[in-house]
Coordinates of N, CA and C in Angstrom, one line a residue:
M1 N 97.8 90.2 87.0 CA 97.2 90.8 88.2 C 98.3 91.1 89.2
N2 N 98.3 92.3 89.7 CA 99.3 92.7 90.7 C 98.7 92.9 92.1
V3 N 99.3 92.3 93.1 CA 98.8 92.4 94.4 C 99.9 93.1 95.3
E4 N 99.5 94.2 95.9 CA 100.4 95.0 96.7 C 99.9 95.0 98.1
F5 N 100.8 94.8 99.1 CA 100.5 94.8 100.5 C 101.0 96.1 101.1
K6 N 100.2 96.7 102.0 CA 100.6 97.9 102.7 C 100.5 97.8 104.2
N7 N 101.6 97.8 104.8 CA 101.7 97.7 106.3 C 100.9 96.6 106.9
N8 N 100.7 95.5 106.0 CA 100.0 94.3 106.5 C 98.6 94.6 107.0
K9 N 98.0 95.8 106.5 CA 96.7 96.1 106.9 C 95.7 96.0 105.8
G10 N 96.1 96.0 104.6 CA 95.2 95.9 103.5 C 95.9 95.4 102.2
F11 N 95.2 95.1 101.2 CA 95.8 94.6 100.0 C 95.1 95.2 98.8
C12 N 95.8 95.4 97.8 CA 95.2 96.1 96.6 C 95.3 95.1 95.4
I13 N 94.2 94.9 94.7 CA 94.2 94.0 93.6 C 94.1 94.9 92.3
W14 N 95.2 94.8 91.5 CA 95.2 95.7 90.3 C 95.1 94.8 89.1
L15 N 94.1 94.9 88.4 CA 93.9 94.1 87.2 C 93.6 94.9 86.0
I16 N 92.4 95.5 85.9 CA 92.1 96.3 84.8 C 91.4 97.6 85.2
G17 N 92.0 98.1 86.3 CA 91.4 99.4 86.9 C 90.4 99.1 88.0
L18 N 90.5 98.0 88.6 CA 89.6 97.7 89.7 C 89.9 98.5 90.9
P19 N 89.0 98.8 91.7 CA 89.2 99.6 92.9 C 90.1 98.8 93.9
C20 N 90.6 99.5 94.9 CA 91.5 98.9 95.9 C 90.8 98.6 97.2
V21 N 91.1 97.4 97.7 CA 90.4 97.0 99.0 C 91.5 97.0 100.1
G22 N 91.2 97.8 101.1 CA 92.2 97.9 102.2 C 92.1 99.3 102.8
K23 N 93.2 99.7 103.5 CA 93.2 101.0 104.1 C 94.3 101.8 103.6
T24 N 94.0 103.1 103.4 CA 95.0 104.1 102.9 C 95.8 103.6 101.7
T25 N 95.2 102.9 100.8 CA 95.9 102.4 99.6 C 95.2 103.0 98.4
L26 N 96.0 103.7 97.6 CA 95.4 104.3 96.4 C 95.9 103.6 95.1
V27 N 95.0 103.5 94.1 CA 95.3 102.9 92.9 C 95.2 103.8 91.7
Y28 N 96.2 103.9 90.9 CA 96.1 104.7 89.7 C 96.0 103.9 88.5
R29 N 95.9 104.5 87.3 CA 95.7 103.8 86.1 C 96.8 102.8 85.8
E30 N 98.0 103.2 85.9 CA 99.1 102.4 85.5 C 100.1 102.1 86.6
R31 N 99.8 102.5 87.8 CA 100.7 102.4 88.9 C 100.0 102.2 90.3
V32 N 100.7 101.7 91.2 CA 100.1 101.6 92.6 C 100.9 102.4 93.5
Y33 N 100.2 103.4 94.1 CA 100.9 104.3 95.0 C 100.8 103.9 96.5
K34 N 101.9 103.8 97.1 CA 101.9 103.4 98.5 C 102.5 104.5 99.4
G35 N 101.7 105.1 100.3 CA 102.2 106.1 101.1 C 101.5 106.2 102.4

């Protein structure tokens, strides 16, 4: 499981294609995009 933080406003939990919880954070099939 990978957890990525973005601007300390939200976090994304990436396991098996689960949706992302937070703000302005996008999750793709095999990568986490932060912008």
